[in-house]
XYZ file of C-alpha atoms in Angstrom:
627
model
C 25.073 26.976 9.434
C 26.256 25.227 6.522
C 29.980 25.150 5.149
C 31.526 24.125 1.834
C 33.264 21.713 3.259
C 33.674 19.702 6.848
C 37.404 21.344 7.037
C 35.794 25.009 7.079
C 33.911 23.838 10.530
C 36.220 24.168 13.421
C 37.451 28.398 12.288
C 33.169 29.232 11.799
C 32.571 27.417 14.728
C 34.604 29.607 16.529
C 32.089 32.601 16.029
C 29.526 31.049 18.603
C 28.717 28.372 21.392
C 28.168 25.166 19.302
C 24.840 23.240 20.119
C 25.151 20.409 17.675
C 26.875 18.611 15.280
C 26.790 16.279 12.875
C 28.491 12.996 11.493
C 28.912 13.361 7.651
C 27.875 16.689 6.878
C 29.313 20.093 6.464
C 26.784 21.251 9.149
C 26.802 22.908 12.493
C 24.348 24.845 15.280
C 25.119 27.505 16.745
C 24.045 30.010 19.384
C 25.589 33.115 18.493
C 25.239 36.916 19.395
C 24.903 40.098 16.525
C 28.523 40.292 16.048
C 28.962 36.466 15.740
C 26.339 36.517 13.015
C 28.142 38.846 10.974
C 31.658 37.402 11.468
C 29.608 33.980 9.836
C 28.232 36.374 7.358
C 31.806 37.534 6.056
C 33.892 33.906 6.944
C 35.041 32.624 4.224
C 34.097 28.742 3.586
C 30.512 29.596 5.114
C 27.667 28.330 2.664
C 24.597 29.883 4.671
C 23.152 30.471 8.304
C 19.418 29.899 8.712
C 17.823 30.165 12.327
C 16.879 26.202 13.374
C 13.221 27.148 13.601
C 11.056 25.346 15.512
C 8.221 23.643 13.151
C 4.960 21.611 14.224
C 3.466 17.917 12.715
C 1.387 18.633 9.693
C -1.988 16.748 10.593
C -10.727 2.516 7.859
C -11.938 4.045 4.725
C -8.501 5.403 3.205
C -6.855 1.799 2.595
C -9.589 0.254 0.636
C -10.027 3.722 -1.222
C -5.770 3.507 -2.571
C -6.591 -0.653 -3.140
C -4.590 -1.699 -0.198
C -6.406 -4.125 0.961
C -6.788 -5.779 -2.737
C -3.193 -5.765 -1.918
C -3.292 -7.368 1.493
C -5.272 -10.233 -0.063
C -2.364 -10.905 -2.884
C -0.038 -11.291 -0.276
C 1.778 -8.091 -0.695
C 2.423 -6.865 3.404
C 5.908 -4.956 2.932
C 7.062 -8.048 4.393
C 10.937 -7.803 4.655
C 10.764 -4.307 4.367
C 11.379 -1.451 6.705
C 9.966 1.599 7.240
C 10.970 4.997 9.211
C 8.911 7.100 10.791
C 10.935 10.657 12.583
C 7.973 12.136 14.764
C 6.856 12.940 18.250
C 7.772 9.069 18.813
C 5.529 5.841 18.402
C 4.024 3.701 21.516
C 6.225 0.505 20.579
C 3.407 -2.362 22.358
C 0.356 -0.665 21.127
C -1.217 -3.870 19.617
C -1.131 -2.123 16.265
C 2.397 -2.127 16.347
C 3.644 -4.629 18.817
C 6.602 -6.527 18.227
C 7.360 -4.583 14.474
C 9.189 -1.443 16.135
C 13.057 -3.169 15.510
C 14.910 0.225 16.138
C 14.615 3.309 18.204
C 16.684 6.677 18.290
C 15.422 10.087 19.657
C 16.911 13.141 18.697
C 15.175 15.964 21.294
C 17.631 19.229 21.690
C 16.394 21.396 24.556
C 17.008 25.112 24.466
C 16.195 27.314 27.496
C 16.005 29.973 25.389
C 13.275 28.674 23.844
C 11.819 27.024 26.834
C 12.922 23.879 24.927
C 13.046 20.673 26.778
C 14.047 16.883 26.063
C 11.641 14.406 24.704
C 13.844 11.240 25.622
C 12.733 9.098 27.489
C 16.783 9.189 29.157
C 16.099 13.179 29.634
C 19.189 13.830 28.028
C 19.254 15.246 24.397
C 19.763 12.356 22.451
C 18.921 8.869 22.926
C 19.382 5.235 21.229
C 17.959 1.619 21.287
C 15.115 -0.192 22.881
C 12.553 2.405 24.543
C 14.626 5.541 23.358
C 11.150 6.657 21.345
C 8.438 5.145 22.988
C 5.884 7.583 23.834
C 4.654 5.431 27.061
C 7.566 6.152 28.794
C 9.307 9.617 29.951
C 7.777 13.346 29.048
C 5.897 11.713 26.226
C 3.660 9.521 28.553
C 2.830 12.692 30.796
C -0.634 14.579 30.087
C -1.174 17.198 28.951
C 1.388 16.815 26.364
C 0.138 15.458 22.986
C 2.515 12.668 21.537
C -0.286 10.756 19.633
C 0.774 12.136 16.290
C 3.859 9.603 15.550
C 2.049 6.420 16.234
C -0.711 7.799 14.524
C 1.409 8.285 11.615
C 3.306 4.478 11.906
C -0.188 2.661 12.655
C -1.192 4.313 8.561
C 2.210 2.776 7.588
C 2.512 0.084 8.741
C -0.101 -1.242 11.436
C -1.684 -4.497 11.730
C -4.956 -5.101 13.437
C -5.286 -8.863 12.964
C -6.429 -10.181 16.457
C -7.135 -6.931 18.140
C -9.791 -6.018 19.187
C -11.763 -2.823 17.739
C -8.545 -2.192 15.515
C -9.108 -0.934 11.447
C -8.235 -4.184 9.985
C -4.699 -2.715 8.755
C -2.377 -0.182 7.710
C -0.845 -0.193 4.339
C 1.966 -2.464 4.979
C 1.189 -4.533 7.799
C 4.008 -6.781 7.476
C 6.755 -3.417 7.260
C 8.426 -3.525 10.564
C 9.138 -0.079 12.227
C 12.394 2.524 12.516
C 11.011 5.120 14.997
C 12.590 8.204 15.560
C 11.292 10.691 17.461
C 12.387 14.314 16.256
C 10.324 16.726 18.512
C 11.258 18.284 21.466
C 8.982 20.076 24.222
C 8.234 24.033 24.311
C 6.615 25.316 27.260
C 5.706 29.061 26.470
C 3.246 30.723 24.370
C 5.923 32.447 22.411
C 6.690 29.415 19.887
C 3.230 27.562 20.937
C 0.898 29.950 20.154
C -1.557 31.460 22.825
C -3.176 29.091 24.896
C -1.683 26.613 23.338
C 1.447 25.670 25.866
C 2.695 23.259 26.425
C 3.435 21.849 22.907
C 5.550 19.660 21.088
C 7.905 21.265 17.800
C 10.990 20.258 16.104
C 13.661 21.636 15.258
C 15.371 21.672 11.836
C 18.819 20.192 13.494
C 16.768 17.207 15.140
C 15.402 16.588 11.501
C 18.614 16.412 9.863
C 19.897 14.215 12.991
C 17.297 11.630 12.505
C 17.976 11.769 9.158
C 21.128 10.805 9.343
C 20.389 7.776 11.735
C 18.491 6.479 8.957
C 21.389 6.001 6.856
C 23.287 4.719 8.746
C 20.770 1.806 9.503
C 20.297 1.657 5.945
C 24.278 1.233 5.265
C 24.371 -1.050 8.423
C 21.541 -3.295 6.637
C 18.380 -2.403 8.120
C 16.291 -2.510 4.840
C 14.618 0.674 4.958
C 12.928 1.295 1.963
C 11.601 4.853 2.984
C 11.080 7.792 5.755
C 8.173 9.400 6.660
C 8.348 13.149 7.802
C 4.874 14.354 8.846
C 6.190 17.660 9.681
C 6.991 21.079 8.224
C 6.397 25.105 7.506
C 6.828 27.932 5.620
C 5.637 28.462 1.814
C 7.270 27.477 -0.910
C 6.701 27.363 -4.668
C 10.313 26.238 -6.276
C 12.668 23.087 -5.291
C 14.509 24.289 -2.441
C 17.357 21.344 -2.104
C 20.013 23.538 -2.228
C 19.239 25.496 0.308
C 17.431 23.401 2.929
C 19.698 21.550 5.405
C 17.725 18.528 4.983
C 18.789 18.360 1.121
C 22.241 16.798 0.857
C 20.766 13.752 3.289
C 17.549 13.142 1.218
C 19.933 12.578 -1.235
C 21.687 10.590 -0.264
C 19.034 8.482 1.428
C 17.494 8.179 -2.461
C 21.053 7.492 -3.646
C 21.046 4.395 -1.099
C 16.924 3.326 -2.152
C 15.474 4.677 1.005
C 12.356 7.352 -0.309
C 11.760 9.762 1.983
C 8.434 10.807 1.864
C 7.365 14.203 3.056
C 3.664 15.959 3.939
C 2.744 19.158 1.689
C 1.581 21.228 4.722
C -1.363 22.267 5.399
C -1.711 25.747 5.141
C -4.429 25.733 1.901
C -1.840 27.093 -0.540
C -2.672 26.569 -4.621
C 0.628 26.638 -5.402
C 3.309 25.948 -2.627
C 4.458 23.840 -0.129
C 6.056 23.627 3.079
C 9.808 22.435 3.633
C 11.325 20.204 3.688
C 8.706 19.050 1.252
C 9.740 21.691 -1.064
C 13.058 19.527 -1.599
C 12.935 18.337 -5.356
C 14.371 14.755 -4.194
C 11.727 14.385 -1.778
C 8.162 12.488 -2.293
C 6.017 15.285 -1.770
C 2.159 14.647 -0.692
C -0.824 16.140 -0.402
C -4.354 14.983 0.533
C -7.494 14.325 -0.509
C -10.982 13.457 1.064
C -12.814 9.708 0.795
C -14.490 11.855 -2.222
C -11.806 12.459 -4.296
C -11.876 15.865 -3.623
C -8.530 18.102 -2.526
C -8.958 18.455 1.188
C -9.347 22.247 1.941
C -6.640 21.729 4.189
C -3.873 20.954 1.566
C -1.119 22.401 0.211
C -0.779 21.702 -3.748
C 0.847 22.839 -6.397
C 3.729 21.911 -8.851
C 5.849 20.588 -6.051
C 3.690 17.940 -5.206
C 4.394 14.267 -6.424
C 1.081 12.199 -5.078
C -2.321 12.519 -3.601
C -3.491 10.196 -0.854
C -5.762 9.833 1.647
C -5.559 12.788 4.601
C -9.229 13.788 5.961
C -10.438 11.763 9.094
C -7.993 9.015 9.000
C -8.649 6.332 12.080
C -5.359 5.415 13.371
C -3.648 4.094 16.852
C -2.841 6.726 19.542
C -0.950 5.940 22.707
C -2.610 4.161 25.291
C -3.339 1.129 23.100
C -6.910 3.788 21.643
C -7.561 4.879 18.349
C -8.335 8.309 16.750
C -9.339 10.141 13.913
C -7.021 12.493 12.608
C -7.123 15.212 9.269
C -3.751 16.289 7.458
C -1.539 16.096 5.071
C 0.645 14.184 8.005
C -2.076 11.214 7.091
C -1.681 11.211 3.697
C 2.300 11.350 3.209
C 2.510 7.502 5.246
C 0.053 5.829 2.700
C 2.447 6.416 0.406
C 5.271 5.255 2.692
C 3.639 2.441 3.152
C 3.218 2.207 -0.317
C 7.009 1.980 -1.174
C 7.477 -0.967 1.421
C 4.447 -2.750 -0.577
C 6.031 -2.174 -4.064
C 9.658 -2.866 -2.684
C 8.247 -6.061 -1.813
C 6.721 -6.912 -5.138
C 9.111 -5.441 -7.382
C 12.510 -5.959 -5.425
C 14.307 -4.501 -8.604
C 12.710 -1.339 -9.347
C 14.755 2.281 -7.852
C 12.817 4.691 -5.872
C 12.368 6.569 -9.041
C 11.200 3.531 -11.032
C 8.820 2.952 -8.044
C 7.505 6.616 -7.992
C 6.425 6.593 -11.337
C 4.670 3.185 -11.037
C 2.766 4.646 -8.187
C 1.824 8.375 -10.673
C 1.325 6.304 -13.809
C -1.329 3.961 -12.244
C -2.442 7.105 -9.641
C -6.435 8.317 -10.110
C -5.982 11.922 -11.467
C -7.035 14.752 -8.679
C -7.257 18.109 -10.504
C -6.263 21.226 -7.434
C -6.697 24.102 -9.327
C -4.347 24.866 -12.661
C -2.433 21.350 -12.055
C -3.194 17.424 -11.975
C -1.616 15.280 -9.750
C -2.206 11.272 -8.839
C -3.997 10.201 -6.268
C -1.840 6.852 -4.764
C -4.435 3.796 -6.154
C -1.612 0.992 -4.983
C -3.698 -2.040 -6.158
C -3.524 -0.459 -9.756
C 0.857 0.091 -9.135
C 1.055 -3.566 -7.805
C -1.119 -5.725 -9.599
C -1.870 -3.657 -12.905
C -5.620 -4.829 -14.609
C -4.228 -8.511 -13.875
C -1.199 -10.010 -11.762
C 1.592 -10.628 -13.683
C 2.571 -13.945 -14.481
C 4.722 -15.520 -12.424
C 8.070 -16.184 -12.332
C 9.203 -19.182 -14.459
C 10.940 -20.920 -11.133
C 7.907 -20.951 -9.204
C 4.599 -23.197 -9.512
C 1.953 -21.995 -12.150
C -1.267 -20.230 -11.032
C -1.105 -18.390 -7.634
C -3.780 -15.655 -7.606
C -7.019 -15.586 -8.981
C -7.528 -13.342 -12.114
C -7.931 -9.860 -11.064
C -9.938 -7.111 -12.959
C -10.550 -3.252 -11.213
C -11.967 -0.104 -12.994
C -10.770 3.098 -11.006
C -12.109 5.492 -12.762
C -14.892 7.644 -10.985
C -18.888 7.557 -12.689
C -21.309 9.827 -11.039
C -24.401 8.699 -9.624
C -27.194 10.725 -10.905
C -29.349 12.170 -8.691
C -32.230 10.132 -8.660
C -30.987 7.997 -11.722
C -28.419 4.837 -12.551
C -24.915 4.608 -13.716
C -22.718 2.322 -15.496
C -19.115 1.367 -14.193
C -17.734 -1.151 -17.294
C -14.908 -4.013 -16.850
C -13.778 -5.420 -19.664
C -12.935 -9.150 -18.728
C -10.774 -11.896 -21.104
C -8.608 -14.826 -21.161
C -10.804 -17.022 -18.738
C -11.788 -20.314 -20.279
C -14.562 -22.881 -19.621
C -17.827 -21.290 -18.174
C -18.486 -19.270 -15.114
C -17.200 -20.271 -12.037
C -19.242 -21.069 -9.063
C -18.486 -17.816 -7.034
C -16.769 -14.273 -8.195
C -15.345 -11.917 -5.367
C -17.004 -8.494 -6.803
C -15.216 -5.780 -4.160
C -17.666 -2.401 -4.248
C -16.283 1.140 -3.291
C -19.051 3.765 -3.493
C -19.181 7.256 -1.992
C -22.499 9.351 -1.413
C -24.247 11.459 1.138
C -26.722 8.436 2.159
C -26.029 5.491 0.912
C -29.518 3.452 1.902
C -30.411 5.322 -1.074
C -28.283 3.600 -3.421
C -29.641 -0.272 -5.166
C -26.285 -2.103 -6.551
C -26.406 -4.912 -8.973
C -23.717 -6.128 -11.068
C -24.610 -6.794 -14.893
C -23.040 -10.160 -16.823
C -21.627 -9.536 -20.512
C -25.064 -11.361 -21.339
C -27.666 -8.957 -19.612
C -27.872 -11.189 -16.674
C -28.350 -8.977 -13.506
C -26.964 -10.235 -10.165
C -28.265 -7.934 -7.477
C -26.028 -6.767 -4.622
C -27.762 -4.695 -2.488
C -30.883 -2.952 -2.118
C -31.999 0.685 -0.854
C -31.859 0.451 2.746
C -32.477 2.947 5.793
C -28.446 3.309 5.681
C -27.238 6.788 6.535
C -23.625 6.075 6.027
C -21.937 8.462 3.694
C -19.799 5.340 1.924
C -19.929 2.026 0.786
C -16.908 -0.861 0.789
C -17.984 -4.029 0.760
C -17.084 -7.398 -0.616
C -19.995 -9.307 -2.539
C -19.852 -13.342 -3.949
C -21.904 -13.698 -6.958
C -22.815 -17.503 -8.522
C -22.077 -17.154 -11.886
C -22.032 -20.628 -12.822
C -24.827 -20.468 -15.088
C -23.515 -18.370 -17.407
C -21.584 -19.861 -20.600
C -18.390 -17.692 -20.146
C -17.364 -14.621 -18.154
C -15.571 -12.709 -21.509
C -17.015 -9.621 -21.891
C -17.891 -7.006 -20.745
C -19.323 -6.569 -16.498
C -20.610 -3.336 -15.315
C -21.122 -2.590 -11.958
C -24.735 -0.535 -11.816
C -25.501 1.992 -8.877
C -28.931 3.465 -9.115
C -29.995 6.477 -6.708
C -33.386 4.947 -5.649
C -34.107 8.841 -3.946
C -33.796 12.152 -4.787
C -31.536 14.387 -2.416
C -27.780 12.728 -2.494
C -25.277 12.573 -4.289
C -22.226 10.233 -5.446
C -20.355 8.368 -7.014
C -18.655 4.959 -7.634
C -15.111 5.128 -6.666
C -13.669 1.731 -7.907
C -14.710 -1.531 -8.387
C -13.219 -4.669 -9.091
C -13.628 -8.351 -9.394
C -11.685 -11.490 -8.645
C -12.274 -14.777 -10.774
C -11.001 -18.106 -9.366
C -9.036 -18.965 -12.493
C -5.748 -20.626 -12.429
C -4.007 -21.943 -15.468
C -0.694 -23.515 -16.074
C 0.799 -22.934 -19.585
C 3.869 -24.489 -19.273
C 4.389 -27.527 -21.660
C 5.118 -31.785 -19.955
C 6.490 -34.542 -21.847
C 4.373 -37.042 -21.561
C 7.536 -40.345 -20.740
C 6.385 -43.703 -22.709
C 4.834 -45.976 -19.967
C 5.888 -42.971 -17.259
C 3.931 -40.291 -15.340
C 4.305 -36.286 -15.085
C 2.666 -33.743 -12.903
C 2.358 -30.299 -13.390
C 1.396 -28.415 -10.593
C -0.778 -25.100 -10.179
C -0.349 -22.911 -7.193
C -3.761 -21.210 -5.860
C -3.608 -18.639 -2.829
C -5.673 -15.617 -1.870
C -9.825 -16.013 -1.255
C -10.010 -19.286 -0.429
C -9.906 -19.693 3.863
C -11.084 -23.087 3.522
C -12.369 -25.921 1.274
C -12.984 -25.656 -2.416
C -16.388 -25.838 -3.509
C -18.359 -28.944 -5.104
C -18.232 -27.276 -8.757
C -14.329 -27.110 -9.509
C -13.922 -27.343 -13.314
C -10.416 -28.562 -14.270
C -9.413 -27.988 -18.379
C -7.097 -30.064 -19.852
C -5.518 -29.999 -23.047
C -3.098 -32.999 -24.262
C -1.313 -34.183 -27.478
C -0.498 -37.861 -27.836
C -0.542 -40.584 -30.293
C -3.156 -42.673 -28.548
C -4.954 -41.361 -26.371
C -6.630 -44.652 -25.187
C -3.274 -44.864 -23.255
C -3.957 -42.570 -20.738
C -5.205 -41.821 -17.095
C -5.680 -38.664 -16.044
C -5.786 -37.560 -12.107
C -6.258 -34.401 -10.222
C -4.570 -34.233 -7.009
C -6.103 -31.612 -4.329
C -3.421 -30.165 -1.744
C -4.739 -32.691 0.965
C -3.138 -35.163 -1.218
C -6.417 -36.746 -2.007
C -6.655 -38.103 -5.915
C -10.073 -37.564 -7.871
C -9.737 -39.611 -10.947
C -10.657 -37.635 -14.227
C -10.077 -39.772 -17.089
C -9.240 -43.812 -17.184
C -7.539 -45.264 -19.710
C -9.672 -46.406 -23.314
C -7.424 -48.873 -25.387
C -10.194 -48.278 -28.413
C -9.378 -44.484 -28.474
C -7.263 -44.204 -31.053
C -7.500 -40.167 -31.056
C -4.095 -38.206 -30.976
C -5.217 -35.454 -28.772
C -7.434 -34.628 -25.630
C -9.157 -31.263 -25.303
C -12.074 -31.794 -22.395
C -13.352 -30.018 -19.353
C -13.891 -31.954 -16.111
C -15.763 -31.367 -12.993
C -15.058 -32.488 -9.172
C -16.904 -32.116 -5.923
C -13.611 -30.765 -4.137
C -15.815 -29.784 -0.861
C -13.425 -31.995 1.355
C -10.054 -30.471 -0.313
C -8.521 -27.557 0.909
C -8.732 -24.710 -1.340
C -4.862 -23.042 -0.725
C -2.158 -24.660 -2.310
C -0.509 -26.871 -4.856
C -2.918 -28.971 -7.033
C -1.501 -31.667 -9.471
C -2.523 -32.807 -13.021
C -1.305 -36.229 -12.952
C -1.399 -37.484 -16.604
C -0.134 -41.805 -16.952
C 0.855 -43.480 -19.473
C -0.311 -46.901 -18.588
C 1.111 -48.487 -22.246
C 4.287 -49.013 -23.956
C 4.650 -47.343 -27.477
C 3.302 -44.191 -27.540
C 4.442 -40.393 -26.674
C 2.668 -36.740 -26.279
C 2.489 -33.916 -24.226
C 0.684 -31.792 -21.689
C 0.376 -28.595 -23.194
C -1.870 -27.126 -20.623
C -4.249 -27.345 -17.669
C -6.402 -24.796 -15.729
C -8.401 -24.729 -12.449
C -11.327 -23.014 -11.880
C -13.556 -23.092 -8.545
């Protein structure tokens, strides 16, 4: 029951036995008989009484498909970020998780009316701090009672399978910690189960709005949640339904405060509706798709919904440190929460609203029937066709140059197509590797040959037909390109269908050139010394290679004066250019080379420019690396 106002409580509370309450809002339940109902219906100061109906979850290709690992590799984890997850609970040492669950709070009415009984692991209704939603311990951790579904759901956020054994190598945000709440309670009859289904696990509307709740208040206590992930829902909706749903007024004011809370569609097949409390306009609303592209049959769509993502056989962590596949819109919505905590991260600034329509502007287009909505492609939302520069306080260079085409060509069957990547603004000649990452789907794959084409005709092959019967392709090639003159132009990734039979297409593709450059302009001191630095991190687990190129471009009055170093991370010196008293020339433009194989790659190289005589002055206008 909801009242104008928190005063009009105590006289409508008076028409029943009260069941719950809550902190902020104008909200009560009740368990009341016929003529209680009507007194509510006639009290003044009441808003409106809805039953608190009982609702069930809405069920290690899916993070490559949205880019996430592209984003992985940049750095961007959700590190310093927090994420919520209100479920059936999350196994808090699962190795996918352990040590990144930093708050707990379980929120479990029981009813015997219902057959209703506590999930907390305490056995009483509600429960807080270390343990109070760990599905290993209490009810949860009894067979046959399925809890899987919340860790399921935080391992897509947030999980990180560095080290473990058999683990998808991440989530979306592997460096997110964890708020779990666990929302569900336990129903032991066929009545609310369905038959044959008993026992189960369903929430209630009231636990919802308690969890949600809990979130602000971490939020306001300076947890930094960035969003909340409800996996859950029913009924059919096809308008905003904020001002009715109890759930509004918090989502709210969770937005209000930069927390997103991010909702699954349902998964009932409508065209054009959606279940609550998805169908709350200030809620992220998502529905799913298959590793195709395609709308998963499964999914609710329709005008309500904000994003696509990933939803149809989704390999996750279950209790019992296991993983499983799962389907549902449930597996879509935390892709995109864990796409909030990576964007938070890079763009610290940015609302939830300014973040939202990053993530639809830069989304792949997913047409479900009459409407078009964006499938989450995160890489795109983060990164953009290149990383932007970076910020003037912090050493030039940092990530290689970045290039990704996601639109979708399809494969003819038997016949080639063309995916094309327009690539500029890399000087000198090619490098001696590019990172070429390859994202193809069809129906058997050993059918497929995949070569990459230069802007000059020259054809680097990839892979060849094979007896392959996998039904997708993600891989990571290197290609030596330092033949060719330049890498401006124009690349195309070719797939040719070797065998008629299968179809496809290619998904994405993108590729990563070692390029660092630092723009920034150095005084040159009379007799003095300056270093300007350049930054690199990402590919490079090791030593450089023995082809780095280093470009250098100087002004000065006489450039016989100078000496001109390159200092590797190691601290090692490789001397480029020693000083010429006959060169009278006022200005150096020259490419160098180095055998850098016993420098490490990572990390802050130097151009060390000296001027070893008195009378003369220029400038470093700029240098850039390339391996």
């Amino acid at each position: 029951m909801v009242t104008k106002s928190r005063s009009d409580l105590p006289a409508a509370t008076a028409a029943g036995t009260p069941l719950r309450t809550f902190s902020r809002y104008p909200v009560v339940t009740l368990r009341v008989d016929a003529a209680g109902l009507n007194r509510l219906q006639l009290q003044t100061g009441v808003v409106s009484v809805t039953e608190d109906v009982p609702v069930p979850p809405v069920l290690a290709q899916s993070v490559p498909l949205i880019g996430g690992d592209k984003t992985r590799t940049e750095g961007l984890t959700g590190a310093g970020t927090a994420v919520a997850v209100l479920d059936t609970g999350v196994a808090r040492t699962h190795p996918f998780l352990t040590g990144r669950v930093v708050a707990e709070a379980c929120f479990s009415p029981s009813d015997a009316e219902y057959g209703a009984s506590s999930l907390c692991p305490s056995g009483e209704d509600e429960q807080e701090g270390t343990g109070a939603a760990d599905t290993d311990q209490g009810p949860c951790a009894v067979a046959p009672l399925n809890c899987a579904h919340g860790t399921h759901v935080a391992g897509i956020a947030a999980g990180n399978g560095a080290n473990v054994s058999g683990a998808p190598p991440a989530g979306v945000a592997p460096g997110a910690n964890v708020v779990a709440i666990q929302v569900f309670s336990r129903f032991g009859t066929d009545e609310f189960c369905g038959t044959g289904a008993s026992p189960c696990v369903l929430s209630f509307t009231s636990a919802q709005l308690s969890g949600l709740e809990k979130v602000l208040e971490l939020k306001e206590s300076g947890v930094p949640l960035v969003a909340a992930n409800l996996s859950l829902g029913s009924g059919r909706y096809t308008a905003d339904c904020g001002e009715t749903d109890l759930r509004g007024p918090v989502i709210e004011d969770l937005l209000a405060e930069g927390v997103a809370t991010v909702i699954a569609a349902g998964n009932d097949g409508y065209n054009d509706a959606v279940a609550a409390p998805a169908c709350v306009s200030s809620a992220i609303t998502v529905g799913s798709t298959t590793d195709e592209d395609g709308v998963s049959t499964f999914s609710n769509r329709g005008a309500l919904l904000d994003l696509m993502a990933p939803g149809t056989g989704i390999v996750s962590s279950v209790p019992g440190a296991k993983w499983a596949s799962m389907n549902g819109t449930s597996m879509a919505a935390p892709h995109v929460t864990g796409a909030f905590a990576v964007l938070r991260q890079k763009f610290p600034a940015k609302s939830v609203d300014e973040l939202l329509t990053l993530m639809k502007s830069t989304g792949r287009p997913i047409t479900n029937g009459s409407a078009v909505t964006p499938r989450l492609q995160l890489d795109a939302a983060a990164l953009g066709s290149t990383p932007e520069e970076p910020d003037p306080e912090d050493p030039k260079g940092q990530w290689s140059r970045f290039f990704i085409n996601s639109n979708k060509y399809k494969i003819p069957d038997p016949g080639k197509v063309d995916s094309p990547l327009p690539v500029t603004g890399i000087k000198g000649s090619g490098p001696v590797y590019l990172h070429i990452w390859v994202y193809v789907v069809h129906t058997w794959v050993g059918d497929l040959k995949i070569e990459l084409v230069a802007p000059n005709g020259t054809i680097y092959n990839l892979q060849n037909p094979s007896p392959s019967d996998a039904t997708s392709l993600s891989e990571v090639y290197r290609v030596n390109a330092s033949k060719l003159t330049t890498v401006n132009g124009t690349w195309k990734l070719r797939a040719t269908d070797a065998y008629k039979g299968d179809t496809g297409t290619i998904s994405s593709w993108s590729m990563d050139i070692p390029f660092y450059e630092n723009t920034d302009e150095y005084a040159i001191p009379d007799s003095g010394v300056v270093e300007a630095p350049i930054t690199v991190t990402g590919w490079f687990p090791g030593n450089a290679y023995d082809d780095v190129t280093i470009g250098v471009d100087i002004d000065h009055t006489w450039c016989g004066d100078l000496q001109i170093d390159l200092v590797a991370p190691n601290g090692s010196v490789s001397k480029l250019l020693l000083p010429d008293p006959t060169d009278d020339g006022d200005g150096i433009s020259k490419t160098f080379w180095v055998d850098a194989r016993q420098f490490p790659a990572n990390g802050t190289w130097k151009l060390r420019v000296k001027d070893v005589t008195a009378g003369d002055v220029g400038t470093l206008r700029s240098w850039w690396l390339k391996f």
